[in-house]
Amino acid sequence: YVCESGDLDGDGVGDFAVAAPEQGPGVVLFHSGADGSELGALEGERDGDHFGSALGSGAWLGSPRFVVGAK
C-alpha cells in the first residue's frame, strides 16, 4: 500500500508512506518525495497485527493527519 503523507521533512516536497502489513507485525516506511530516501518507520506490536493494512491522509480542522490501520 502507498499513500501520500504530507511534507514530513519540511523541504517543500510531499512525502509518501509504503506499508507492508504482512511483514511480521506490519511496518509503514516513510520516504522523501524529493529523492525516495527513507525518513522513518512505524511498526506494529505483535506478529500478525497487520499494521499498515490501511493508510489514509488528509486534514481535519486545518491540521494534517495520517492514519494507519491494523486488524
GROMACS .gro file of N, CA, C and O in nm:
model
  284
    1TYR      N    1   0.083  -0.117   0.000
    1TYR     CA    2   0.000   0.000   0.000
    1TYR      C    3   0.088   0.124   0.000
    1TYR      O    4   0.190   0.127   0.068
    2VAL      N    5   0.046   0.226  -0.073
    2VAL     CA    6   0.120   0.352  -0.081
    2VAL      C    7   0.021   0.466  -0.059
    2VAL      O    8  -0.092   0.462  -0.107
    3CYS      N    9   0.066   0.568   0.015
    3CYS     CA   10  -0.021   0.682   0.044
    3CYS      C   11   0.065   0.807   0.061
    3CYS      O   12   0.176   0.799   0.115
    4GLU      N   13   0.015   0.921   0.014
    4GLU     CA   14   0.086   1.045   0.042
    4GLU      C   15   0.080   1.073   0.192
    4GLU      O   16  -0.015   1.033   0.260
    5SER      N   17   0.183   1.137   0.243
    5SER     CA   18   0.188   1.161   0.388
    5SER      C   19   0.211   1.307   0.423
    5SER      O   20   0.236   1.339   0.538
    6GLY      N   21   0.206   1.395   0.324
    6GLY     CA   22   0.237   1.535   0.350
    6GLY      C   23   0.387   1.558   0.349
    6GLY      O   24   0.465   1.467   0.320
    7ASP      N   25   0.429   1.677   0.382
    7ASP     CA   26   0.572   1.712   0.381
    7ASP      C   27   0.631   1.686   0.520
    7ASP      O   28   0.630   1.773   0.606
    8LEU      N   29   0.680   1.567   0.542
    8LEU     CA   30   0.732   1.528   0.673
    8LEU      C   31   0.867   1.589   0.707
    8LEU      O   32   0.897   1.614   0.824
    9ASP      N   33   0.951   1.612   0.607
    9ASP     CA   34   1.086   1.661   0.634
    9ASP      C   35   1.103   1.812   0.611
    9ASP      O   36   1.214   1.864   0.623
   10GLY      N   37   0.994   1.881   0.579
   10GLY     CA   38   0.998   2.027   0.567
   10GLY      C   39   1.075   2.082   0.449
   10GLY      O   40   1.115   2.198   0.451
   11ASP      N   41   1.092   2.002   0.343
   11ASP     CA   42   1.167   2.051   0.227
   11ASP      C   43   1.077   2.109   0.118
   11ASP      O   44   1.124   2.146   0.012
   12GLY      N   45   0.946   2.117   0.144
   12GLY     CA   46   0.854   2.174   0.046
   12GLY      C   47   0.802   2.074  -0.056
   12GLY      O   48   0.724   2.111  -0.143
   13VAL      N   49   0.843   1.947  -0.046
   13VAL     CA   50   0.801   1.842  -0.138
   13VAL      C   51   0.722   1.738  -0.059
   13VAL      O   52   0.766   1.695   0.048
   14GLY      N   53   0.605   1.699  -0.110
   14GLY     CA   54   0.524   1.598  -0.043
   14GLY      C   55   0.595   1.464  -0.034
   14GLY      O   56   0.663   1.422  -0.128
   15ASP      N   57   0.584   1.398   0.079
   15ASP     CA   58   0.647   1.268   0.101
   15ASP      C   59   0.541   1.158   0.094
   15ASP      O   60   0.423   1.187   0.075
   16PHE      N   61   0.582   1.033   0.108
   16PHE     CA   62   0.486   0.924   0.095
   16PHE      C   63   0.519   0.809   0.190
   16PHE      O   64   0.631   0.798   0.239
   17ALA      N   65   0.418   0.727   0.216
   17ALA     CA   66   0.433   0.612   0.304
   17ALA      C   67   0.408   0.484   0.224
   17ALA      O   68   0.323   0.481   0.134
   18VAL      N   69   0.482   0.379   0.258
   18VAL     CA   70   0.465   0.248   0.197
   18VAL      C   71   0.445   0.148   0.310
   18VAL      O   72   0.525   0.144   0.404
   19ALA      N   73   0.337   0.070   0.303
   19ALA     CA   74   0.307  -0.026   0.409
   19ALA      C   75   0.333  -0.169   0.363
   19ALA      O   76   0.309  -0.204   0.247
   20ALA      N   77   0.380  -0.250   0.457
   20ALA     CA   78   0.398  -0.393   0.436
   20ALA      C   79   0.330  -0.464   0.553
   20ALA      O   80   0.397  -0.505   0.648
   21PRO      N   81   0.195  -0.477   0.550
   21PRO     CA   82   0.123  -0.531   0.664
   21PRO      C   83   0.147  -0.680   0.690
   21PRO      O   84   0.118  -0.728   0.799
   22GLU      N   85   0.199  -0.752   0.594
   22GLU     CA   86   0.222  -0.896   0.611
   22GLU      C   87   0.362  -0.926   0.663
   22GLU      O   88   0.395  -1.041   0.689
   23GLN      N   89   0.445  -0.826   0.680
   23GLN     CA   90   0.583  -0.844   0.726
   23GLN      C   91   0.587  -0.841   0.878
   23GLN      O   92   0.584  -0.734   0.939
   24GLY      N   93   0.592  -0.958   0.942
   24GLY     CA   94   0.592  -0.966   1.089
   24GLY      C   95   0.468  -0.902   1.145
   24GLY      O   96   0.356  -0.937   1.107
   25PRO      N   97   0.484  -0.801   1.232
   25PRO     CA   98   0.367  -0.732   1.287
   25PRO      C   99   0.309  -0.630   1.189
   25PRO      O  100   0.202  -0.576   1.211
   26GLY      N  101   0.380  -0.602   1.081
   26GLY     CA  102   0.344  -0.498   0.985
   26GLY      C  103   0.432  -0.377   1.006
   26GLY      O  104   0.473  -0.347   1.118
   27VAL      N  105   0.464  -0.310   0.898
   27VAL     CA  106   0.552  -0.194   0.905
   27VAL      C  107   0.506  -0.089   0.803
   27VAL      O  108   0.454  -0.123   0.698
   28VAL      N  109   0.522   0.038   0.839
   28VAL     CA  110   0.497   0.150   0.748
   28VAL      C  111   0.626   0.230   0.739
   28VAL      O  112   0.680   0.275   0.840
   29LEU      N  113   0.678   0.244   0.617
   29LEU     CA  114   0.802   0.317   0.592
   29LEU      C  115   0.767   0.451   0.528
   29LEU      O  116   0.687   0.456   0.435
   30PHE      N  117   0.828   0.558   0.575
   30PHE     CA  118   0.806   0.692   0.521
   30PHE      C  119   0.926   0.731   0.436
   30PHE      O  120   1.041   0.713   0.479
   31HIS      N  121   0.898   0.783   0.316
   31HIS     CA  122   1.004   0.816   0.220
   31HIS      C  123   0.991   0.960   0.172
   31HIS      O  124   0.880   1.014   0.160
   32SER      N  125   1.105   1.018   0.138
   32SER     CA  126   1.111   1.153   0.083
   32SER      C  127   1.053   1.154  -0.058
   32SER      O  128   1.086   1.068  -0.141
   33GLY      N  129   0.967   1.251  -0.085
   33GLY     CA  130   0.915   1.267  -0.220
   33GLY      C  131   1.017   1.327  -0.314
   33GLY      O  132   1.005   1.318  -0.435
   34ALA      N  133   1.123   1.388  -0.259
   34ALA     CA  134   1.226   1.451  -0.341
   34ALA      C  135   1.325   1.349  -0.396
   34ALA      O  136   1.360   1.353  -0.514
   35ASP      N  137   1.369   1.256  -0.311
   35ASP     CA  138   1.472   1.162  -0.357
   35ASP      C  139   1.446   1.016  -0.320
   35ASP      O  140   1.528   0.929  -0.348
   36GLY      N  141   1.334   0.988  -0.254
   36GLY     CA  142   1.299   0.850  -0.219
   36GLY      C  143   1.369   0.794  -0.097
   36GLY      O  144   1.345   0.680  -0.058
   37SER      N  145   1.455   0.872  -0.032
   37SER     CA  146   1.526   0.822   0.085
   37SER      C  147   1.429   0.795   0.199
   37SER      O  148   1.325   0.859   0.211
   38GLU      N  149   1.463   0.697   0.285
   38GLU     CA  150   1.377   0.663   0.397
   38GLU      C  151   1.387   0.770   0.505
   38GLU      O  152   1.496   0.807   0.547
   39LEU      N  153   1.272   0.816   0.552
   39LEU     CA  154   1.267   0.920   0.656
   39LEU      C  155   1.240   0.861   0.794
   39LEU      O  156   1.274   0.922   0.895
   40GLY      N  157   1.178   0.746   0.799
   40GLY     CA  158   1.145   0.684   0.927
   40GLY      C  159   1.052   0.567   0.907
   40GLY      O  160   1.011   0.536   0.795
   41ALA      N  161   1.017   0.500   1.017
   41ALA     CA  162   0.931   0.383   1.009
   41ALA      C  163   0.848   0.369   1.136
   41ALA      O  164   0.889   0.415   1.243
   42LEU      N  165   0.733   0.308   1.121
   42LEU     CA  166   0.648   0.268   1.233
   42LEU      C  167   0.622   0.119   1.219
   42LEU      O  168   0.606   0.069   1.108
   43GLU      N  169   0.615   0.047   1.331
   43GLU     CA  170   0.596  -0.097   1.326
   43GLU      C  171   0.487  -0.137   1.425
   43GLU      O  172   0.472  -0.077   1.532
   44GLY      N  173   0.411  -0.241   1.389
   44GLY     CA  174   0.311  -0.296   1.479
   44GLY      C  175   0.376  -0.358   1.602
   44GLY      O  176   0.499  -0.367   1.611
   45GLU      N  177   0.294  -0.403   1.695
   45GLU     CA  178   0.347  -0.458   1.821
   45GLU      C  179   0.372  -0.608   1.817
   45GLU      O  180   0.467  -0.656   1.876
   46ARG      N  181   0.282  -0.684   1.752
   46ARG     CA  182   0.292  -0.831   1.755
   46ARG      C  183   0.278  -0.888   1.615
   46ARG      O  184   0.204  -0.834   1.532
   47ASP      N  185   0.345  -1.000   1.590
   47ASP     CA  186   0.329  -1.068   1.462
   47ASP      C  187   0.181  -1.092   1.435
   47ASP      O  188   0.107  -1.130   1.526
   48GLY      N  189   0.141  -1.066   1.314
   48GLY     CA  190   0.002  -1.086   1.276
   48GLY      C  191  -0.088  -0.967   1.302
   48GLY      O  192  -0.207  -0.974   1.275
   49ASP      N  193  -0.035  -0.855   1.353
   49ASP     CA  194  -0.116  -0.735   1.375
   49ASP      C  195  -0.168  -0.674   1.244
   49ASP      O  196  -0.265  -0.602   1.243
   50HIS      N  197  -0.097  -0.699   1.134
   50HIS     CA  198  -0.130  -0.642   1.003
   50HIS      C  199  -0.128  -0.489   1.008
   50HIS      O  200  -0.209  -0.422   0.944
   51PHE      N  201  -0.035  -0.435   1.087
   51PHE     CA  202  -0.017  -0.290   1.096
   51PHE      C  203   0.014  -0.236   0.957
   51PHE      O  204   0.103  -0.286   0.889
   52GLY      N  205  -0.062  -0.139   0.912
   52GLY     CA  206  -0.044  -0.084   0.778
   52GLY      C  207  -0.142  -0.142   0.678
   52GLY      O  208  -0.132  -0.115   0.559
   53SER      N  209  -0.239  -0.222   0.724
   53SER     CA  210  -0.336  -0.281   0.631
   53SER      C  211  -0.427  -0.176   0.569
   53SER      O  212  -0.497  -0.202   0.473
   54ALA      N  213  -0.427  -0.057   0.624
   54ALA     CA  214  -0.497   0.058   0.566
   54ALA      C  215  -0.416   0.184   0.596
   54ALA      O  216  -0.355   0.196   0.702
   55LEU      N  217  -0.409   0.274   0.499
   55LEU     CA  218  -0.340   0.401   0.515
   55LEU      C  219  -0.431   0.514   0.468
   55LEU      O  220  -0.505   0.496   0.371
   56GLY      N  221  -0.423   0.627   0.532
   56GLY     CA  222  -0.500   0.742   0.489
   56GLY      C  223  -0.436   0.872   0.534
   56GLY      O  224  -0.365   0.876   0.633
   57SER      N  225  -0.459   0.978   0.459
   57SER     CA  226  -0.406   1.109   0.497
   57SER      C  227  -0.506   1.216   0.456
   57SER      O  228  -0.590   1.195   0.370
   58GLY      N  229  -0.498   1.328   0.521
   58GLY     CA  230  -0.586   1.440   0.491
   58GLY      C  231  -0.573   1.545   0.598
   58GLY      O  232  -0.477   1.546   0.675
   59ALA      N  233  -0.671   1.632   0.606
   59ALA     CA  234  -0.669   1.739   0.706
   59ALA      C  235  -0.798   1.734   0.785
   59ALA      O  236  -0.904   1.699   0.734
   60TRP      N  237  -0.786   1.764   0.912
   60TRP     CA  238  -0.902   1.773   1.000
   60TRP      C  239  -0.891   1.903   1.075
   60TRP      O  240  -0.792   1.927   1.145
   61LEU      N  241  -0.989   1.988   1.060
   61LEU     CA  242  -0.988   2.122   1.120
   61LEU      C  243  -0.859   2.198   1.089
   61LEU      O  244  -0.801   2.263   1.175
   62GLY      N  245  -0.812   2.182   0.966
   62GLY     CA  246  -0.695   2.254   0.920
   62GLY      C  247  -0.561   2.193   0.958
   62GLY      O  248  -0.457   2.244   0.921
   63SER      N  249  -0.561   2.083   1.033
   63SER     CA  250  -0.436   2.018   1.072
   63SER      C  251  -0.417   1.889   0.994
   63SER      O  252  -0.510   1.811   0.981
   64PRO      N  253  -0.297   1.865   0.941
   64PRO     CA  254  -0.273   1.741   0.866
   64PRO      C  255  -0.282   1.619   0.958
   64PRO      O  256  -0.243   1.624   1.074
   65ARG      N  257  -0.334   1.510   0.903
   65ARG     CA  258  -0.346   1.385   0.976
   65ARG      C  259  -0.300   1.269   0.888
   65ARG      O  260  -0.319   1.272   0.768
   66PHE      N  261  -0.242   1.169   0.953
   66PHE     CA  262  -0.205   1.046   0.883
   66PHE      C  263  -0.256   0.931   0.969
   66PHE      O  264  -0.233   0.928   1.090
   67VAL      N  265  -0.328   0.837   0.909
   67VAL     CA  266  -0.392   0.728   0.981
   67VAL      C  267  -0.340   0.595   0.931
   67VAL      O  268  -0.329   0.573   0.810
   68VAL      N  269  -0.309   0.506   1.025
   68VAL     CA  270  -0.262   0.369   0.992
   68VAL      C  271  -0.359   0.271   1.055
   68VAL      O  272  -0.390   0.279   1.173
   69GLY      N  273  -0.407   0.177   0.974
   69GLY     CA  274  -0.498   0.075   1.024
   69GLY      C  275  -0.428  -0.056   1.051
   69GLY      O  276  -0.321  -0.084   0.999
   70ALA      N  277  -0.489  -0.137   1.137
   70ALA     CA  278  -0.440  -0.271   1.169
   70ALA      C  279  -0.561  -0.359   1.193
   70ALA      O  280  -0.669  -0.311   1.222
   71LYS      N  281  -0.542  -0.491   1.180
   71LYS     CA  282  -0.653  -0.584   1.204
   71LYS      C  283  -0.659  -0.621   1.348
   71LYS      O  284  -0.566  -0.623   1.421
   0.00000   0.00000   0.00000
